[in-house]
Coordinates of C-alpha atoms in Angstrom, one line a residue:
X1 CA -121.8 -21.1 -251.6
X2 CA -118.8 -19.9 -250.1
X3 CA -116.6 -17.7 -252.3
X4 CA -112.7 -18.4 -252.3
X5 CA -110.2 -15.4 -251.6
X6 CA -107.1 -14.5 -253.4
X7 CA -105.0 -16.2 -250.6
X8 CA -106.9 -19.5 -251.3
X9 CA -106.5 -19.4 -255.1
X10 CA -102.9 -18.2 -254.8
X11 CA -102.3 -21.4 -252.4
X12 CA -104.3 -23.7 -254.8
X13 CA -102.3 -22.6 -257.7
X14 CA -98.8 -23.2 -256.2
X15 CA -100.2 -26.6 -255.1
X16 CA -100.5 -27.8 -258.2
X17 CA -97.2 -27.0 -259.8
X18 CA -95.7 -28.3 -256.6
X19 CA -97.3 -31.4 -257.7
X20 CA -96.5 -31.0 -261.5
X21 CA -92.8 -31.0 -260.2
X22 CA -93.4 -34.3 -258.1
X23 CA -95.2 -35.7 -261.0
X24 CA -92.0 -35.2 -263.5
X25 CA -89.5 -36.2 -261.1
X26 CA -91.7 -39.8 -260.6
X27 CA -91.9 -40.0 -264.7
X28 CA -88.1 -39.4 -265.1
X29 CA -87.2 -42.3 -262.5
X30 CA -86.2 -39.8 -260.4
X31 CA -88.7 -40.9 -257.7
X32 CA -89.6 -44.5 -257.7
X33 CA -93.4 -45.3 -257.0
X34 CA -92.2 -45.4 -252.8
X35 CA -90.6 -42.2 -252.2
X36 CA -93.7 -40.7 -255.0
X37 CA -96.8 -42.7 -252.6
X38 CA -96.7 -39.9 -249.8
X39 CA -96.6 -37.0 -252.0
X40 CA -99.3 -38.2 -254.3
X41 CA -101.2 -39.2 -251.3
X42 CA -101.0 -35.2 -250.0
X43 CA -103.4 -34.3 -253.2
X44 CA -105.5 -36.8 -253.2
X45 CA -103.9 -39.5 -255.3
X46 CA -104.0 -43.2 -255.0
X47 CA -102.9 -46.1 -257.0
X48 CA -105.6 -48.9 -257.6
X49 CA -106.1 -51.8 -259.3
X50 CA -105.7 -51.2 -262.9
X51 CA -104.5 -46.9 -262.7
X52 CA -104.4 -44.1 -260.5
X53 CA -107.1 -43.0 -258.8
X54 CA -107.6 -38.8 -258.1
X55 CA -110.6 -38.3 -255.4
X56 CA -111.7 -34.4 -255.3
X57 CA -112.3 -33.0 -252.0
X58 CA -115.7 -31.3 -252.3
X59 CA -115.9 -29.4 -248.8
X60 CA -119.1 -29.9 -246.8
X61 CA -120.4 -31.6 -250.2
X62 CA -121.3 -28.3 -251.5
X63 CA -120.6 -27.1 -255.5
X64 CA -121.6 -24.3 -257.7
X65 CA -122.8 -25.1 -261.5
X66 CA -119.6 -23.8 -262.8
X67 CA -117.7 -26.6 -260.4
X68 CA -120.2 -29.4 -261.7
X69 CA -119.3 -28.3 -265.3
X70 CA -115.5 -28.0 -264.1
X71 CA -115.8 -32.0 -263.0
X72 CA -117.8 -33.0 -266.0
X73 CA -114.6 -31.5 -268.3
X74 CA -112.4 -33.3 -266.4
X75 CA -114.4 -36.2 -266.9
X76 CA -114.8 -36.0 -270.5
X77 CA -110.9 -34.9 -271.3
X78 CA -109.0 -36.9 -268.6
X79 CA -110.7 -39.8 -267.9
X80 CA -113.4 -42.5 -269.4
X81 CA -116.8 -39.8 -269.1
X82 CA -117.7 -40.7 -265.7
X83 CA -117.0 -39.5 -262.2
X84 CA -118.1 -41.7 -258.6
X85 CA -119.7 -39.9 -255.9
X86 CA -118.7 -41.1 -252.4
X87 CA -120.0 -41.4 -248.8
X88 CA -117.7 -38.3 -247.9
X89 CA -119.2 -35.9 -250.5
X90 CA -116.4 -36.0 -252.9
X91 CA -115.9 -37.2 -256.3
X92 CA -113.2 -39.6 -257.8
X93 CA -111.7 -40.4 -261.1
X94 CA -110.4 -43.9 -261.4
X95 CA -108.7 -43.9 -265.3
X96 CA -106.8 -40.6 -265.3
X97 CA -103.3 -41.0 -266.7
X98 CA -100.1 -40.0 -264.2
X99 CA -98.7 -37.5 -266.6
X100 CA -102.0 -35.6 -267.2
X101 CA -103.2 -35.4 -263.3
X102 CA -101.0 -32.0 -262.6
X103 CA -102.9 -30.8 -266.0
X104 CA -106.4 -31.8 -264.3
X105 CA -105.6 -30.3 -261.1
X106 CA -104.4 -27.5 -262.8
X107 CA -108.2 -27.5 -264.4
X108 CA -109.9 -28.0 -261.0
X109 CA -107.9 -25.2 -259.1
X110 CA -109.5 -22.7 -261.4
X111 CA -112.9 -23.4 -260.2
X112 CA -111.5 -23.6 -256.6
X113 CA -111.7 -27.4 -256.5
X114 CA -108.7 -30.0 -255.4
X115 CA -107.6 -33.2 -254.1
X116 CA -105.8 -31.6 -250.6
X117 CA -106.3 -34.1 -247.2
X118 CA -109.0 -36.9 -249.3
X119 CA -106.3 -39.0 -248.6
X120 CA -103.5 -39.6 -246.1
X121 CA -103.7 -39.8 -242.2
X122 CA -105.0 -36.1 -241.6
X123 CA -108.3 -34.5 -241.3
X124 CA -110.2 -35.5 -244.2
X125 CA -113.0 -33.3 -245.6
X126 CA -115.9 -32.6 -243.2
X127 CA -119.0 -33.9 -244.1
X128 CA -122.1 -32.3 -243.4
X129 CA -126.2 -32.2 -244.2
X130 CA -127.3 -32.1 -248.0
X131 CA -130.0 -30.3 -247.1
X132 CA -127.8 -27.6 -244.4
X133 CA -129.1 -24.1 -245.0
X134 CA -132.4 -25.3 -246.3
X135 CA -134.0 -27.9 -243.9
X136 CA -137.1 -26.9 -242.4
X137 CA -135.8 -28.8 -239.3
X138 CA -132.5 -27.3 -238.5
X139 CA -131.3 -24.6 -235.7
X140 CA -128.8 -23.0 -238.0
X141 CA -127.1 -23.8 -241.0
X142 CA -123.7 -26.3 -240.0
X143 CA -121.6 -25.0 -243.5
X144 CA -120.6 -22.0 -241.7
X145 CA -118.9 -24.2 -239.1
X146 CA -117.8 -26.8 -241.2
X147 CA -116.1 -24.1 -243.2
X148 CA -114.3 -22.5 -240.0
X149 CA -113.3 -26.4 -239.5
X150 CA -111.9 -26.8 -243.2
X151 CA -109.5 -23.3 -242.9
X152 CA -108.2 -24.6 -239.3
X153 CA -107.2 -27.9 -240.2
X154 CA -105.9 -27.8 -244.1
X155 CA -102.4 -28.2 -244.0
X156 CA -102.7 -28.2 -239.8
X157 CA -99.0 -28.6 -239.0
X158 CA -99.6 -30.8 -236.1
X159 CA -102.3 -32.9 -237.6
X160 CA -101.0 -33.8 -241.0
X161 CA -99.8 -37.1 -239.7
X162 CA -102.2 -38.0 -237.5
X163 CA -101.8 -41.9 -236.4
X164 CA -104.5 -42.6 -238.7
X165 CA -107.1 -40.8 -241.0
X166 CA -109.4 -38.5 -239.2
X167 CA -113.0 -37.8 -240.2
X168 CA -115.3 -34.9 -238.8
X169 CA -119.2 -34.9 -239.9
X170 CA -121.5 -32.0 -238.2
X171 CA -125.5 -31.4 -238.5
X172 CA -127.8 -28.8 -237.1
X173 CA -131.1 -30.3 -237.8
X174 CA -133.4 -32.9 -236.0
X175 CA -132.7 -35.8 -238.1
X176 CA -129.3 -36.8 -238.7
X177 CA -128.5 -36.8 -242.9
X178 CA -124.9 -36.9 -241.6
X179 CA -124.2 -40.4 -239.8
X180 CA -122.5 -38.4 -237.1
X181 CA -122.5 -40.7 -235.2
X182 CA -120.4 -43.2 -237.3
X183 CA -117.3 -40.6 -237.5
X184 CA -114.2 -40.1 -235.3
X185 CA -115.6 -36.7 -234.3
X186 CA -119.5 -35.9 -234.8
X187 CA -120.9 -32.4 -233.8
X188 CA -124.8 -31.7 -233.4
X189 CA -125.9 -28.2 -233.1
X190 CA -128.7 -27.6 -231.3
X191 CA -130.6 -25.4 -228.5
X192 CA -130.0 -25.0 -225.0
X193 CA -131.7 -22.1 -222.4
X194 CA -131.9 -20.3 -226.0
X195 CA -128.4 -20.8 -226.9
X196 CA -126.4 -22.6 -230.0
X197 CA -123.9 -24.9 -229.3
X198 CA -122.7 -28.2 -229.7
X199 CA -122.8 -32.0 -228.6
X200 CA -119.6 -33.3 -229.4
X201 CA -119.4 -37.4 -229.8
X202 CA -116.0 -39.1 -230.2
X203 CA -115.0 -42.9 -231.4
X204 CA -116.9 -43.4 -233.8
X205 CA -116.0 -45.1 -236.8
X206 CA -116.9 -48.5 -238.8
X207 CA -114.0 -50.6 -240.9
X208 CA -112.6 -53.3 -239.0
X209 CA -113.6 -52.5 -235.7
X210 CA -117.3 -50.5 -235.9
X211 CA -118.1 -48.1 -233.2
X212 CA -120.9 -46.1 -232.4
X213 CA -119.1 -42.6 -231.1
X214 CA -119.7 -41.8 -227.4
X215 CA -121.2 -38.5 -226.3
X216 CA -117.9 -36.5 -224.2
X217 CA -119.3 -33.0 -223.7
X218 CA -123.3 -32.1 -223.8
X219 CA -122.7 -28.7 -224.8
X220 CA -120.1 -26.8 -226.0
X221 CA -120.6 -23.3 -226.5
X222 CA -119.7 -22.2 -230.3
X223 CA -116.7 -19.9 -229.6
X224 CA -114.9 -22.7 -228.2
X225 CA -115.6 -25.3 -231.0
X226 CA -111.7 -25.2 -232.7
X227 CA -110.1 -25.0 -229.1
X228 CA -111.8 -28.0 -228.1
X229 CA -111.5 -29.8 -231.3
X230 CA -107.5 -29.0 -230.9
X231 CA -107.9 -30.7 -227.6
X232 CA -109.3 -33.8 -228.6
X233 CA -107.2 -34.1 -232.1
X234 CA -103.9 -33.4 -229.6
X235 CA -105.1 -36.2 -227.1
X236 CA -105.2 -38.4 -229.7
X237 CA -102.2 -37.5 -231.8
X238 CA -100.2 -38.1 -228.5
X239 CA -101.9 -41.0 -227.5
X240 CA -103.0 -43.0 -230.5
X241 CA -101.5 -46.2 -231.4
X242 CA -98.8 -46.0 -234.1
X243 CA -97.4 -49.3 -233.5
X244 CA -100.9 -51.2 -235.6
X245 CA -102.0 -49.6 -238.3
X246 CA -106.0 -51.7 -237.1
X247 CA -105.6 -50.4 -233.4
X248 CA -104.4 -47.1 -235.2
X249 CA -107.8 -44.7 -235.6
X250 CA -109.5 -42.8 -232.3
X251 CA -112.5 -45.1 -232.1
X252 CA -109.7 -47.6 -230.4
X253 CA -107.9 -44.9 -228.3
X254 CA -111.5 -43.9 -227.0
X255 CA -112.8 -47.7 -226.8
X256 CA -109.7 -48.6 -224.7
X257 CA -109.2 -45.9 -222.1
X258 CA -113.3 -45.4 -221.9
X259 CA -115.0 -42.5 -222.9
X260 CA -114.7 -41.2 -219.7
X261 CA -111.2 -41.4 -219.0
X262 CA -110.8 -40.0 -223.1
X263 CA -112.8 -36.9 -221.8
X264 CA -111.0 -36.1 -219.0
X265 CA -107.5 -35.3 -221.1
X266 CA -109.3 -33.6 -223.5
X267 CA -110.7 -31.1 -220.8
X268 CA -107.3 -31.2 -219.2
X269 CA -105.8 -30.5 -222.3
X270 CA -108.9 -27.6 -223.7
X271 CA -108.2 -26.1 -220.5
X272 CA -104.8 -24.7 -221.1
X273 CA -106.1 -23.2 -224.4
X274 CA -109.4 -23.1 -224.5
X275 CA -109.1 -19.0 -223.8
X276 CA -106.2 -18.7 -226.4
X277 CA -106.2 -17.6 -230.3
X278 CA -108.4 -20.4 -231.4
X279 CA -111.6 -19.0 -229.4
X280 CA -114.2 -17.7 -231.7
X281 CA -115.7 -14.3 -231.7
X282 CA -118.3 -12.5 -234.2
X283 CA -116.2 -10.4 -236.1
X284 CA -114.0 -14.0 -236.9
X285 CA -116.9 -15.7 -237.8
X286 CA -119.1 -12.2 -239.9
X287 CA -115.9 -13.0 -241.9
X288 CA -116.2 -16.3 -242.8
X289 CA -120.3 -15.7 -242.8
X290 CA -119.9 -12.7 -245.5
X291 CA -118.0 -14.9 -247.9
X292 CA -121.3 -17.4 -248.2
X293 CA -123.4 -16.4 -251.1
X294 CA -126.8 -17.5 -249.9
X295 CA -129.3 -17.3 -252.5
X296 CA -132.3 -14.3 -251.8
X297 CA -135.4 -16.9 -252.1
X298 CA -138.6 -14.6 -253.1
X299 CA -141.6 -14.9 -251.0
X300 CA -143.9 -17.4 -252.8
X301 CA -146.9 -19.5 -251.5
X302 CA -147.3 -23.1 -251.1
X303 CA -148.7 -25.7 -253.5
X304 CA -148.9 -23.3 -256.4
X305 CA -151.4 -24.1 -259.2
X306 CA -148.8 -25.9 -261.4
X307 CA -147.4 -28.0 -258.7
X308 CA -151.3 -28.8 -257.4
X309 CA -151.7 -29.4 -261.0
X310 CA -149.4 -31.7 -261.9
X311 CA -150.3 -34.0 -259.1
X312 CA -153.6 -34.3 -259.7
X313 CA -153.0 -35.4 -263.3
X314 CA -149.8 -36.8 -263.5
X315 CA -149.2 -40.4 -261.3
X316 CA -145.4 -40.5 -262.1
X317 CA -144.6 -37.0 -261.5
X318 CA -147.0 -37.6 -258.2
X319 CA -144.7 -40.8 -257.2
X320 CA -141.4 -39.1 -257.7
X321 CA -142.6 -36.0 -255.9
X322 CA -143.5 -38.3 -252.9
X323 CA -140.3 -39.5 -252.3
X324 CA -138.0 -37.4 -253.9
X325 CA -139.1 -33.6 -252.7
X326 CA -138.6 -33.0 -248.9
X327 CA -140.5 -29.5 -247.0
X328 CA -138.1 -26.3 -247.2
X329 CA -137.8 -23.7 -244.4
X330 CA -138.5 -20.9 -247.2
X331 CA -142.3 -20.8 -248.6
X332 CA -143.3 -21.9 -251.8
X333 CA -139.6 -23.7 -252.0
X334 CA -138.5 -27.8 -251.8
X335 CA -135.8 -29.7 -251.8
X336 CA -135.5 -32.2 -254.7
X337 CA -132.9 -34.8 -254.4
X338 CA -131.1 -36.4 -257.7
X339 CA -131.1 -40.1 -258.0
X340 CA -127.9 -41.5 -259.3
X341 CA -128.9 -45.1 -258.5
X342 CA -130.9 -45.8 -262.0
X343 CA -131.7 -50.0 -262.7
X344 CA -128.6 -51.4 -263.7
X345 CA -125.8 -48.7 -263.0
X346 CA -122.9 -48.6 -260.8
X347 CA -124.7 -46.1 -257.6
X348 CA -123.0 -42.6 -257.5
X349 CA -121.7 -42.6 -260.8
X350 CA -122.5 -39.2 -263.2
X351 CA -121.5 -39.0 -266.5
X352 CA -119.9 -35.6 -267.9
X353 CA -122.7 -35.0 -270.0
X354 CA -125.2 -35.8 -266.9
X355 CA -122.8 -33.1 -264.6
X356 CA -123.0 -30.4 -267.5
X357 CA -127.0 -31.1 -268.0
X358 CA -127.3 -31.0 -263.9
X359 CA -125.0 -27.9 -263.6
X360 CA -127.7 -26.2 -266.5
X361 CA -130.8 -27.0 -264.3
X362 CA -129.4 -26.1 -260.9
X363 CA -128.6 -22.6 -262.8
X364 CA -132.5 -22.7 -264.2
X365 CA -134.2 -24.1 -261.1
X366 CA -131.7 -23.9 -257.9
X367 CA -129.6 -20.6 -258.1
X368 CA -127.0 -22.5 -259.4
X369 CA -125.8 -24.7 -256.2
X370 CA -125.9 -28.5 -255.8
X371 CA -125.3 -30.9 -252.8
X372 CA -123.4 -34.0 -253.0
X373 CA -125.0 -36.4 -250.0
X374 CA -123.5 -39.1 -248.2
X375 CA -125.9 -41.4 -250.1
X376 CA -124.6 -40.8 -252.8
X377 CA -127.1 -38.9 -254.6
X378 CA -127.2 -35.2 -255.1
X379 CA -129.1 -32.6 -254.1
X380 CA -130.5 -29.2 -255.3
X381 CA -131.7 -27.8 -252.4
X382 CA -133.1 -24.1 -253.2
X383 CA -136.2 -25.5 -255.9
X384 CA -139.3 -23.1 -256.4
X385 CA -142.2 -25.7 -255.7
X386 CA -144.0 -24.2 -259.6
X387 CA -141.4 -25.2 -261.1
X388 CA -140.9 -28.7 -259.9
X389 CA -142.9 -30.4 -263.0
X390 CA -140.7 -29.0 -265.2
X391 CA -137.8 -29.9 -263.5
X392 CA -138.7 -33.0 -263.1
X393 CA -139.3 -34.0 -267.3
X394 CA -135.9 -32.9 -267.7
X395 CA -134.3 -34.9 -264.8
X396 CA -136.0 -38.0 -265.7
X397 CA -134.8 -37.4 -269.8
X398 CA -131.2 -37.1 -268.0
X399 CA -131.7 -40.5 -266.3
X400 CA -131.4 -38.9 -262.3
X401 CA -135.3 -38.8 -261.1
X402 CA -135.9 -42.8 -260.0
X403 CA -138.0 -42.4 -257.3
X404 CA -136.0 -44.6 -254.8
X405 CA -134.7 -42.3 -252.5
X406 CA -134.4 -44.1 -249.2
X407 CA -135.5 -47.2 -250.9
X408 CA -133.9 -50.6 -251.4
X409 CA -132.4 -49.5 -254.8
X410 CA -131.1 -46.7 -253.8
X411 CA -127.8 -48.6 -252.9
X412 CA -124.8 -46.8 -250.9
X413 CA -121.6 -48.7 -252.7
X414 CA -117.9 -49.0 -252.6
X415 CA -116.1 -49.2 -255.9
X416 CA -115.0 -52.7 -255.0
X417 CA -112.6 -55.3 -256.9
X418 CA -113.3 -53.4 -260.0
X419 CA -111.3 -50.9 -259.1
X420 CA -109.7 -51.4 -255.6
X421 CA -106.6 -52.7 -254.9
X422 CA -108.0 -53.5 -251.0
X423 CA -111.0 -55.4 -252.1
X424 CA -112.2 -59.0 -251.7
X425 CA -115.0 -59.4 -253.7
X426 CA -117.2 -56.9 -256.2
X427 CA -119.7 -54.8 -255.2
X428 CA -120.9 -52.9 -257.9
X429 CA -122.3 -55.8 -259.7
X430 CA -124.2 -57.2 -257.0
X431 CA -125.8 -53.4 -256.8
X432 CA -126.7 -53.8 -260.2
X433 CA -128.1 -57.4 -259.6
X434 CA -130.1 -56.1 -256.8
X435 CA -131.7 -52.8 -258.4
X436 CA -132.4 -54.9 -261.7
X437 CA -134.4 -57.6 -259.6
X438 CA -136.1 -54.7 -257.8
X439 CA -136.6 -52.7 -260.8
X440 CA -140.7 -52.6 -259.8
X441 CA -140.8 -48.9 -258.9
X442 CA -144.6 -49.7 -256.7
X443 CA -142.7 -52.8 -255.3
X444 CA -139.9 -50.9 -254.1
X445 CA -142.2 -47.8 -252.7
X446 CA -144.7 -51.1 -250.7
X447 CA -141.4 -52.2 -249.5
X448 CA -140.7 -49.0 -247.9
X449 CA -137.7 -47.3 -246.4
X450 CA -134.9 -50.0 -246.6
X451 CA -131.0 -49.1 -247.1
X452 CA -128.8 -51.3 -248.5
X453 CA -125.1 -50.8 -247.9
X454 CA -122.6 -53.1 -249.4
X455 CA -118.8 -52.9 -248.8
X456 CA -116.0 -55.1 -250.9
X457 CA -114.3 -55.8 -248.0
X458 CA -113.9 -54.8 -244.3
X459 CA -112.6 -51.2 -244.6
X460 CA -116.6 -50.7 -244.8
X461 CA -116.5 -47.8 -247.7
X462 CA -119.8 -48.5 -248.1
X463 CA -120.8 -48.4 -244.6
X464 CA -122.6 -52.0 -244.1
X465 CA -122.5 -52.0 -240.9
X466 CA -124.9 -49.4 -240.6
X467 CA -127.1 -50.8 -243.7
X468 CA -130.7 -51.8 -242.5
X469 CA -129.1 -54.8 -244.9
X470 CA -125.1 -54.9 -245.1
X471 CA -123.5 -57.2 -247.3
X472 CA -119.8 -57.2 -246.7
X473 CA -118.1 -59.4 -249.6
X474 CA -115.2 -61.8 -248.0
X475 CA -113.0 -63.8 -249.9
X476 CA -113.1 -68.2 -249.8
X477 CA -110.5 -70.3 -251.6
X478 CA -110.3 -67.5 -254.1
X479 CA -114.2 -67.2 -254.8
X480 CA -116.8 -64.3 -253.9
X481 CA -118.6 -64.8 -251.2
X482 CA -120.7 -62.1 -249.0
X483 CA -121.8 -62.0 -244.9
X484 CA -125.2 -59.9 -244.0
X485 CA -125.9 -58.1 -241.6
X486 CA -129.3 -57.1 -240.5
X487 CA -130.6 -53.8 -238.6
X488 CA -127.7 -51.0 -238.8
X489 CA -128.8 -47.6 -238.7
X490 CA -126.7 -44.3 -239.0
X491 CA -129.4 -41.9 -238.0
X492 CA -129.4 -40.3 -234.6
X493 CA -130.4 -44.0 -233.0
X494 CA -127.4 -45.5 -234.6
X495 CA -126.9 -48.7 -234.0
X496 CA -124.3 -51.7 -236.0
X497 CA -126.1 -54.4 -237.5
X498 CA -126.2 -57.9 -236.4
X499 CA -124.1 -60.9 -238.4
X500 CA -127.2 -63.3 -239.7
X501 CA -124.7 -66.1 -240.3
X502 CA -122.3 -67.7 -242.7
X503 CA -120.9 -65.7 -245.7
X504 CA -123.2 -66.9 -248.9
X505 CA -121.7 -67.0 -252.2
X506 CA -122.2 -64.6 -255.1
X507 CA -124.4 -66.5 -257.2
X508 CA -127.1 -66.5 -254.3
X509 CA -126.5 -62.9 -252.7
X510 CA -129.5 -61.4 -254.6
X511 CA -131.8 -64.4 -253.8
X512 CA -131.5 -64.1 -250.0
X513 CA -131.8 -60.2 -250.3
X514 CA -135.1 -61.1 -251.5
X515 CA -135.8 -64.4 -249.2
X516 CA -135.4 -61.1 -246.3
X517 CA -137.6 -58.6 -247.8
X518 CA -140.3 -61.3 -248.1
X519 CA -140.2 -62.7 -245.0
X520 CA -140.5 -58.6 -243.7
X521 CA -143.4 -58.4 -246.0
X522 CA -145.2 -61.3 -244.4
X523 CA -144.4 -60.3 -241.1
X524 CA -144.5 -56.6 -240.7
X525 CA -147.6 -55.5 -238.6
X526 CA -148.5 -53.0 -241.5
X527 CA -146.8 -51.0 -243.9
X528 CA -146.1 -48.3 -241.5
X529 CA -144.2 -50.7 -239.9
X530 CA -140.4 -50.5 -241.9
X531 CA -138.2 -53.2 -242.3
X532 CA -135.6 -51.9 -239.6
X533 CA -138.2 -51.7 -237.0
X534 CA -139.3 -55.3 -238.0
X535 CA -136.1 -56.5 -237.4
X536 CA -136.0 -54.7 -234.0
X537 CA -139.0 -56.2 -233.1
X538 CA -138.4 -59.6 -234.1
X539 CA -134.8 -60.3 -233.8
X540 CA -133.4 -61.7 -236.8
X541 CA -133.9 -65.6 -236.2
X542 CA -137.3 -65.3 -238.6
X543 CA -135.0 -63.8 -241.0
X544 CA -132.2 -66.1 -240.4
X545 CA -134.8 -68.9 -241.2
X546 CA -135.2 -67.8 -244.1
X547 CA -132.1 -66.7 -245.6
X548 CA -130.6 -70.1 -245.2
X549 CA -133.4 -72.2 -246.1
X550 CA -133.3 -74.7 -249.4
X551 CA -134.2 -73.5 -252.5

């Protein structure tokens, strides 16, 4: 965890009764809803559907138990009991009243939490591996960079209005848990003749126009990372579209002038400042590294007796830990990831009383730190492997230990027409349609690794483009209707999914989900074969077939 300073708390404190004035001045009539809409926007406030809508930045989706606790009281006192975890590793409240949001900011700010750049056309939080700091397959932890990357550009006074929203993701390990690839800047660390530095990959970026980002420098060395990142976010502020707000975001700067072309201003522009007060050293970054409180793992064995134990006797226990307990670099350590995709609920929702019981076992079980993925799940990443039975009975009486991690129920979702004032169709309920007709838990793990995204309309929130199945819900003659996709991937082979065919209507969405994931059943070559490289292999005609045929 990284600790905030004084000069942070001080800053996070005057936010908020900047913001408390803003707030008084809109309730008064001083402000009309207009002239209010780019202030609230600064903190993180948006107005949906049926009330306003706070969305918490959670930087590099990392929070300590007493932030958990922090969200579940905000929760529990300021909203309906529930939070929604998104693809960007923060949290939102959709009910909480206009007059107490200063009051619940107020709340957050104490704990070091806020609302400041989730919204607006400025950097927006930088996302990052769940797993960062405790993968057995990275180079070096990312946070530390994604943290040098969140005090450059909060409140950047050259980037706050950017021509559209901007949105950095960075990873350090062989497989990407980040979708870099799928972001207007994506950063890999890795090793070259023994050094660290980074690939940096521009344009990509899904929504209305999906792009898979391009690949501009092959290494950058790491003292030069916010020098060169100033040089691409300056090529595009000057030469990003203003004029349409769909032609507005870097994917269609890059896309138009070619990647090439793209690359050459930003090294024309890196190379007037590349030298300047933006380069790193040590001292800068033994600064930012002393302020991380990483957690002194003792020196334990592998497969302890009660883990070995435990899955010798216990079948469900032995499921879960199959597919929801990844290798740690650390000995006698795992990672255990949370489930909050249970048969029949919205996916990424946490009740308060599920955030206060999770922020109680992290400080039992995982020095008191807990991830919030991109999936929408969570994360506790520093687990002793002897005491993963026990942690496991009390995640599963809390409802967050389905074993469908990676599986076709474990459903990345946009809040949709329930809440969103930019939606076409649902989305939740069509989640909850799909994990209740999948509810099997052995059919789901024979199925295999299958993600399902589904998006309410074609901002993509819930990334279907990159869904091994996307459903993208359009709207015809004022009914629900939803186009699929087949074969995305936002791993490090990313790759958009192909259109099957006409949009299907709501009432038969589920049904062809499961016409596809038979027709993979009977086709795939084994079950080591998964349903994404079926598709590769087979185009999607046989699936195509299928989906459309009479019923």
């Amino acid at each position: 965890m990284y600790v905030y300073d004084e000069f942070d708390r001080t800053f996070l404190q005057e936010r908020v009764a900047e913001f408390r004035d803003q707030v008084a001045r809109r309730l008064s009539g001083e402000l009309n809803e207009e002239e209010f809409k780019p202030l609230r926007l600064m903190n993180g406030v948006y107005l949906q559907l049926h009330a306003y809508m706070l969305r918490v930045c959670i930087p590099y989706g990392t929070l300590s138990s007493q932030q958990l606790r922090a969200l579940g009281a905000v929760a529990r006192k300021y909203d309906r009991g529930y939070g929604h975890f998104t693809t960007r590793q923060n949290i939102q409240f959709n009910w909480i009243k206009l007059n107490e949001l200063p009051d619940a900011m107020a709340d957050l700010a104490k704990v070091g939490i806020h609302g400041l750049q989730t919204s607006g056309n400025c950097i927006r939080n930088t996302t990052t591996d769940p797993w960062a700091g405790a993968a057995a397959d990275e180079v070096e932890d990312p946070r530390l960079y994604a943290e040098v990357i969140r005090q450059w550009s909060t409140l950047h006074p050259e980037f706050t209005y950017l021509p559209r929203k901007f949105k950095i993701a960075i990873t350090a390990a062989k497989h990407d848990r980040a979708a870099i690839r799928v972001h207007d800047i994506g950063l890999r660390l890795h090793k070259r003749d023994g050094e660290t530095g980074f690939e940096v990959m521009v344009g990509g970026g899904l929504g209305r126009s999906p792009f898979i980002g391009k690949t501009i420098k092959d290494f950058l060395p790491k003292e030069h990372l916010l020098s060169y990142l100033e040089a691409v976010l300056r090529t595009y502020n000057l030469g990003g579209r203003r004029d349409n707000i769909y032609k507005a975001r870097i994917k269609i700067q890059v896309h138009e002038m070619g990647a090439e072309a793209f690359a050459k201003k930003v090294e024309a522009e890196w190379a007037e400042i590349r030298d300047g007060a933006l380069k790193l050293d040590e001292a800068a970054l033994d600064a930012i590294r002393d302020r991380f409180q990483i957690p002194d793992l003792e020196a334990l064995d592998d497969q302890p007796a009660e883990l070995a134990s435990a899955l010798a006797t216990d079948d469900a226990f032995a499921r879960w830990h199959a597919n929801s307990v990844a290798p740690h670099k650390a000995k006698g350590h795992a990672i255990v990831t949370l489930s909050l995709k249970p048969v029949g609920a919205p996916p990424g929702d946490a009740t308060a009383d599920q955030m206060d019981a999770i922020a109680d076992l992290a400080d039992q079980y995982a020095y008191g730190e807990i991830r919030v993925a991109h999936e929408q799940n969570l994360t506790f990443p520093y687990v002793r492997q002897k005491d993963l039975p026990a942690l496991w009975a009390k995640l599963k009486a809390i409802g967050v230990a389905t074993p469908n991690v990676g599986l076709l129920t474990d459903i990345i979702s946009c809040p949709g027409l329930d809440y969103c004032s930019l939606a076409n169709t649902r989305s939740i309920p069509i989640a909850q349609k799909l994990t209740e007709r999948f509810a099997d838990e052995a059919r789901i793990a024979d199925i295999g690794r299958l993600h399902v995204n589904i998006s309410g309309c074609i901002n993509a929130c819930g990334h279907h483009h990159v869904g091994h199945i996307g459903i993208l819900g359009v709207e015809k003659k004022d009914e629900e209707f939803f186009q699929i996709t087949l074969g995305g991937k936002g791993n490090s082979k990313a790759r958009i999914g192909e259109l099957i065919g006409p949009a299907v209507a709501e009432s038969e969405i589920v049904d062809v989900v499961e016409s596809l994931v038979d027709t993979y059943l009977n086709l795939r070559t084994s079950p080591a074969e998964t349903f994404v490289a079926a598709v590769e292999r087979l185009g999607i005609e046989p699936f195509k077939e299928r989906a459309y045929a009479p019923r």
